[in-house]
mmCIF file of C-alpha atoms in Angstrom:
data_model
loop_
_atom_site.group_PDB
_atom_site.id
_atom_site.type_symbol
_atom_site.label_atom_id
_atom_site.label_comp_id
_atom_site.label_asym_id
_atom_site.label_seq_id
_atom_site.Cartn_x
_atom_site.Cartn_y
_atom_site.Cartn_z
ATOM 1 C CA UNK U 1 147.934 102.242 175.792
ATOM 2 C CA UNK U 2 146.012 100.639 172.946
ATOM 3 C CA UNK U 3 145.584 96.847 173.104
ATOM 4 C CA UNK U 4 147.706 94.791 170.685
ATOM 5 C CA UNK U 5 146.059 94.156 167.362
ATOM 6 C CA UNK U 6 145.061 90.507 166.852
ATOM 7 C CA UNK U 7 145.949 88.063 164.133
ATOM 8 C CA UNK U 8 147.525 89.162 160.859
ATOM 9 C CA UNK U 9 146.932 92.831 161.663
ATOM 10 C CA UNK U 10 149.653 92.607 164.306
ATOM 11 C CA UNK U 11 152.292 92.307 161.566
ATOM 12 C CA UNK U 12 151.264 95.710 160.188
ATOM 13 C CA UNK U 13 151.635 97.469 163.528
ATOM 14 C CA UNK U 14 155.271 98.603 163.033
ATOM 15 C CA UNK U 15 154.530 100.001 159.566
ATOM 16 C CA UNK U 16 151.416 101.920 160.552
ATOM 17 C CA UNK U 17 152.919 102.873 163.906
ATOM 18 C CA UNK U 18 155.857 104.634 162.242
ATOM 19 C CA UNK U 19 154.460 105.710 158.883
ATOM 20 C CA UNK U 20 150.683 105.564 159.308
ATOM 21 C CA UNK U 21 149.733 109.116 158.372
ATOM 22 C CA UNK U 22 152.448 109.415 155.728
ATOM 23 C CA UNK U 23 151.405 106.083 154.243
ATOM 24 C CA UNK U 24 147.764 107.131 154.040
ATOM 25 C CA UNK U 25 148.580 110.451 152.392
ATOM 26 C CA UNK U 26 151.134 109.100 149.927
ATOM 27 C CA UNK U 27 149.191 106.028 148.770
ATOM 28 C CA UNK U 28 145.851 107.830 148.375
ATOM 29 C CA UNK U 29 147.602 110.690 146.568
ATOM 30 C CA UNK U 30 149.355 108.593 143.937
ATOM 31 C CA UNK U 31 146.356 106.317 143.387
ATOM 32 C CA UNK U 32 144.260 109.312 142.445
ATOM 33 C CA UNK U 33 146.348 110.288 139.439
ATOM 34 C CA UNK U 34 146.540 106.829 137.918
ATOM 35 C CA UNK U 35 149.179 104.890 139.841
ATOM 36 C CA UNK U 36 147.811 101.405 140.738
ATOM 37 C CA UNK U 37 148.231 101.804 144.492
ATOM 38 C CA UNK U 38 145.865 100.432 147.198
ATOM 39 C CA UNK U 39 144.445 103.757 148.327
ATOM 40 C CA UNK U 40 141.145 102.387 149.563
ATOM 41 C CA UNK U 41 142.877 99.535 151.384
ATOM 42 C CA UNK U 42 145.283 101.834 153.213
ATOM 43 C CA UNK U 43 142.389 104.096 154.239
ATOM 44 C CA UNK U 44 140.455 101.149 155.673
ATOM 45 C CA UNK U 45 143.544 99.789 157.424
ATOM 46 C CA UNK U 46 144.297 103.183 158.944
ATOM 47 C CA UNK U 47 140.686 103.517 160.106
ATOM 48 C CA UNK U 48 140.902 100.134 161.829
ATOM 49 C CA UNK U 49 144.130 101.175 163.524
ATOM 50 C CA UNK U 50 142.490 104.396 164.640
ATOM 51 C CA UNK U 51 139.584 102.450 166.115
ATOM 52 C CA UNK U 52 142.083 100.293 168.007
ATOM 53 C CA UNK U 53 143.762 103.414 169.404
ATOM 54 C CA UNK U 54 146.882 103.397 167.260
ATOM 55 C CA UNK U 55 146.084 106.450 165.109
ATOM 56 C CA UNK U 56 143.864 109.514 165.340
ATOM 57 C CA UNK U 57 140.776 109.071 163.162
ATOM 58 C CA UNK U 58 140.366 112.814 162.562
ATOM 59 C CA UNK U 59 143.941 113.048 161.298
ATOM 60 C CA UNK U 60 143.448 109.971 159.109
ATOM 61 C CA UNK U 61 140.277 111.430 157.587
ATOM 62 C CA UNK U 62 141.725 114.913 157.017
ATOM 63 C CA UNK U 63 144.912 113.575 155.429
ATOM 64 C CA UNK U 64 143.026 111.107 153.232
ATOM 65 C CA UNK U 65 140.593 113.825 152.095
ATOM 66 C CA UNK U 66 143.378 116.278 151.267
ATOM 67 C CA UNK U 67 145.389 113.619 149.449
ATOM 68 C CA UNK U 68 142.344 112.504 147.454
ATOM 69 C CA UNK U 69 141.504 116.033 146.320
ATOM 70 C CA UNK U 70 145.108 116.923 145.479
ATOM 71 C CA UNK U 71 145.708 113.608 143.708
ATOM 72 C CA UNK U 72 142.659 114.000 141.495
ATOM 73 C CA UNK U 73 143.697 117.544 140.637
ATOM 74 C CA UNK U 74 147.146 116.309 139.626
ATOM 75 C CA UNK U 75 145.342 113.844 137.383
ATOM 76 C CA UNK U 76 143.215 116.684 135.992
ATOM 77 C CA UNK U 77 146.346 118.658 135.121
ATOM 78 C CA UNK U 78 147.890 115.598 133.467
ATOM 79 C CA UNK U 79 144.773 115.083 131.373
ATOM 80 C CA UNK U 80 144.436 118.750 130.518
ATOM 81 C CA UNK U 81 148.063 119.338 129.570
ATOM 82 C CA UNK U 82 149.032 115.996 128.056
ATOM 83 C CA UNK U 83 145.662 114.898 126.755
ATOM 84 C CA UNK U 84 144.944 111.573 125.129
ATOM 85 C CA UNK U 85 148.373 111.353 123.511
ATOM 86 C CA UNK U 86 150.056 111.239 126.905
ATOM 87 C CA UNK U 87 147.620 108.639 128.205
ATOM 88 C CA UNK U 88 148.006 106.491 125.086
ATOM 89 C CA UNK U 89 151.791 106.625 125.301
ATOM 90 C CA UNK U 90 152.306 106.103 129.036
ATOM 91 C CA UNK U 91 148.985 104.824 130.330
ATOM 92 C CA UNK U 92 149.841 101.167 129.879
ATOM 93 C CA UNK U 93 152.516 101.504 132.563
ATOM 94 C CA UNK U 94 149.783 102.186 135.112
ATOM 95 C CA UNK U 95 147.314 99.675 133.573
ATOM 96 C CA UNK U 96 145.385 102.417 131.753
ATOM 97 C CA UNK U 97 145.386 100.967 128.244
ATOM 98 C CA UNK U 98 143.943 102.979 125.318
ATOM 99 C CA UNK U 99 140.947 100.616 125.174
ATOM 100 C CA UNK U 100 140.244 100.938 128.881
ATOM 101 C CA UNK U 101 140.695 104.698 128.722
ATOM 102 C CA UNK U 102 138.307 104.998 125.766
ATOM 103 C CA UNK U 103 135.577 102.978 127.488
ATOM 104 C CA UNK U 104 136.006 104.909 130.723
ATOM 105 C CA UNK U 105 135.927 108.226 128.897
ATOM 106 C CA UNK U 106 132.697 107.274 127.122
ATOM 107 C CA UNK U 107 131.102 106.311 130.421
ATOM 108 C CA UNK U 108 132.330 109.535 131.996
ATOM 109 C CA UNK U 109 131.054 111.736 129.145
ATOM 110 C CA UNK U 110 127.683 109.996 129.055
ATOM 111 C CA UNK U 111 126.937 110.658 132.726
ATOM 112 C CA UNK U 112 128.375 114.165 133.054
ATOM 113 C CA UNK U 113 129.858 115.942 136.075
ATOM 114 C CA UNK U 114 128.031 113.940 138.809
ATOM 115 C CA UNK U 115 130.022 110.863 137.766
ATOM 116 C CA UNK U 116 133.015 112.513 139.447
ATOM 117 C CA UNK U 117 131.307 111.806 142.778
ATOM 118 C CA UNK U 118 130.281 108.257 141.866
ATOM 119 C CA UNK U 119 133.682 107.449 140.346
ATOM 120 C CA UNK U 120 135.290 107.785 143.752
ATOM 121 C CA UNK U 121 133.637 104.485 144.774
ATOM 122 C CA UNK U 122 134.387 102.529 141.568
ATOM 123 C CA UNK U 123 137.692 100.743 141.085
ATOM 124 C CA UNK U 124 139.300 101.888 137.851
ATOM 125 C CA UNK U 125 137.236 105.048 137.586
ATOM 126 C CA UNK U 126 138.703 106.278 140.859
ATOM 127 C CA UNK U 127 142.223 106.150 139.438
ATOM 128 C CA UNK U 128 141.332 107.681 136.046
ATOM 129 C CA UNK U 129 138.767 110.189 137.302
ATOM 130 C CA UNK U 130 140.893 113.343 137.242
ATOM 131 C CA UNK U 131 142.732 112.451 134.041
ATOM 132 C CA UNK U 132 139.500 111.925 132.114
ATOM 133 C CA UNK U 133 137.972 115.117 133.498
ATOM 134 C CA UNK U 134 141.011 116.969 132.164
ATOM 135 C CA UNK U 135 140.969 115.362 128.713
ATOM 136 C CA UNK U 136 137.223 115.872 128.336
ATOM 137 C CA UNK U 137 137.498 119.607 128.996
ATOM 138 C CA UNK U 138 135.380 119.769 132.149
ATOM 139 C CA UNK U 139 135.722 123.220 133.778
ATOM 140 C CA UNK U 140 138.186 122.998 136.657
ATOM 141 C CA UNK U 141 135.934 124.664 139.236
ATOM 142 C CA UNK U 142 133.114 122.251 138.506
ATOM 143 C CA UNK U 143 135.489 119.315 138.727
ATOM 144 C CA UNK U 144 136.957 120.612 141.979
ATOM 145 C CA UNK U 145 133.504 120.933 143.581
ATOM 146 C CA UNK U 146 132.299 117.461 142.597
ATOM 147 C CA UNK U 147 135.681 115.948 143.392
ATOM 148 C CA UNK U 148 135.644 117.420 146.900
ATOM 149 C CA UNK U 149 132.129 116.078 147.510
ATOM 150 C CA UNK U 150 133.127 112.610 146.299
ATOM 151 C CA UNK U 151 136.291 112.590 148.389
ATOM 152 C CA UNK U 152 134.400 113.660 151.509
ATOM 153 C CA UNK U 153 131.791 110.922 151.058
ATOM 154 C CA UNK U 154 134.405 108.271 150.253
ATOM 155 C CA UNK U 155 136.640 109.113 153.195
ATOM 156 C CA UNK U 156 133.679 109.532 155.532
ATOM 157 C CA UNK U 157 132.197 106.147 154.639
ATOM 158 C CA UNK U 158 135.320 104.003 154.826
ATOM 159 C CA UNK U 159 136.944 105.814 157.722
ATOM 160 C CA UNK U 160 133.767 105.544 159.813
ATOM 161 C CA UNK U 161 133.145 101.870 159.056
ATOM 162 C CA UNK U 162 136.787 100.959 159.636
ATOM 163 C CA UNK U 163 136.952 102.987 162.846
ATOM 164 C CA UNK U 164 133.897 101.211 164.268
ATOM 165 C CA UNK U 165 135.353 97.842 163.267
ATOM 166 C CA UNK U 166 138.691 98.768 164.805
ATOM 167 C CA UNK U 167 137.065 99.713 168.097
ATOM 168 C CA UNK U 168 135.744 96.140 168.318
ATOM 169 C CA UNK U 169 138.593 94.415 166.498
ATOM 170 C CA UNK U 170 139.415 91.915 169.254
ATOM 171 C CA UNK U 171 135.810 90.727 169.543
ATOM 172 C CA UNK U 172 135.418 90.606 165.763
ATOM 173 C CA UNK U 173 138.594 88.608 165.313
ATOM 174 C CA UNK U 174 137.556 86.167 168.051
ATOM 175 C CA UNK U 175 134.224 85.603 166.284
ATOM 176 C CA UNK U 176 135.920 85.119 162.909
ATOM 177 C CA UNK U 177 138.363 82.636 164.429
ATOM 178 C CA UNK U 178 135.542 80.769 166.150
ATOM 179 C CA UNK U 179 133.499 80.295 162.997
ATOM 180 C CA UNK U 180 136.199 80.177 160.311
ATOM 181 C CA UNK U 181 136.029 76.358 160.056
ATOM 182 C CA UNK U 182 132.293 76.507 159.335
ATOM 183 C CA UNK U 183 132.868 79.281 156.815
ATOM 184 C CA UNK U 184 135.538 77.238 155.019
ATOM 185 C CA UNK U 185 133.239 74.200 154.922
ATOM 186 C CA UNK U 186 130.419 76.318 153.502
ATOM 187 C CA UNK U 187 132.744 77.747 150.832
ATOM 188 C CA UNK U 188 133.944 74.253 149.920
ATOM 189 C CA UNK U 189 130.356 73.033 149.558
ATOM 190 C CA UNK U 190 129.459 76.053 147.445
ATOM 191 C CA UNK U 191 132.495 75.544 145.205
ATOM 192 C CA UNK U 192 131.658 71.858 144.786
ATOM 193 C CA UNK U 193 128.067 72.726 143.894
ATOM 194 C CA UNK U 194 129.199 75.253 141.275
ATOM 195 C CA UNK U 195 131.647 72.794 139.743
ATOM 196 C CA UNK U 196 128.991 70.064 139.702
ATOM 197 C CA UNK U 197 126.499 72.399 138.062
ATOM 198 C CA UNK U 198 129.043 73.347 135.405
ATOM 199 C CA UNK U 199 129.856 69.678 134.673
ATOM 200 C CA UNK U 200 126.172 68.736 134.419
ATOM 201 C CA UNK U 201 125.485 71.659 132.094
ATOM 202 C CA UNK U 202 128.376 70.674 129.823
ATOM 203 C CA UNK U 203 127.138 67.082 129.687
ATOM 204 C CA UNK U 204 123.622 68.270 128.898
ATOM 205 C CA UNK U 205 124.926 70.496 126.080
ATOM 206 C CA UNK U 206 126.910 67.625 124.607
#
């Protein structure tokens, strides 16, 4: 039996214990066609749980990969069939405003097909990736190939790092707890220094 998860992670145990794989698939899927859902966060959380023995890391990775590819292809179909008019009318409901869409589309067009791979790791681009590929007229087979590569790299990176962290979660949490006071003091000093610098700069300008 896997050891209990420490600290705040323990409160997530019932959710991931009952719905872990479904949660990973559903959240990654909807994030990838524009819904502002925490796909990357749920993947990392599931990887940590897998490292702690609560989930199977292979299943987590396979489900996340499939959901990422399918989700982006749903986005591609939305972009291809509805085009910019659909995005301009409904995009604001998923935080994809016309201005944000236009800037993202320009960036996407400027860098070509390889940006599909890179976009997987960039917040904002990850959610709009498939939609913009569809509106820009990228051939579906090319998009599918680059999308699959990006999804594999994205899932592989975060699932591996989270799995390793999860395998040592108790030790990591003990270390964080041990040094959290020093970390808070350091952050307070840094914040004070930044505020002081800002005040001195304002006085100098005046």
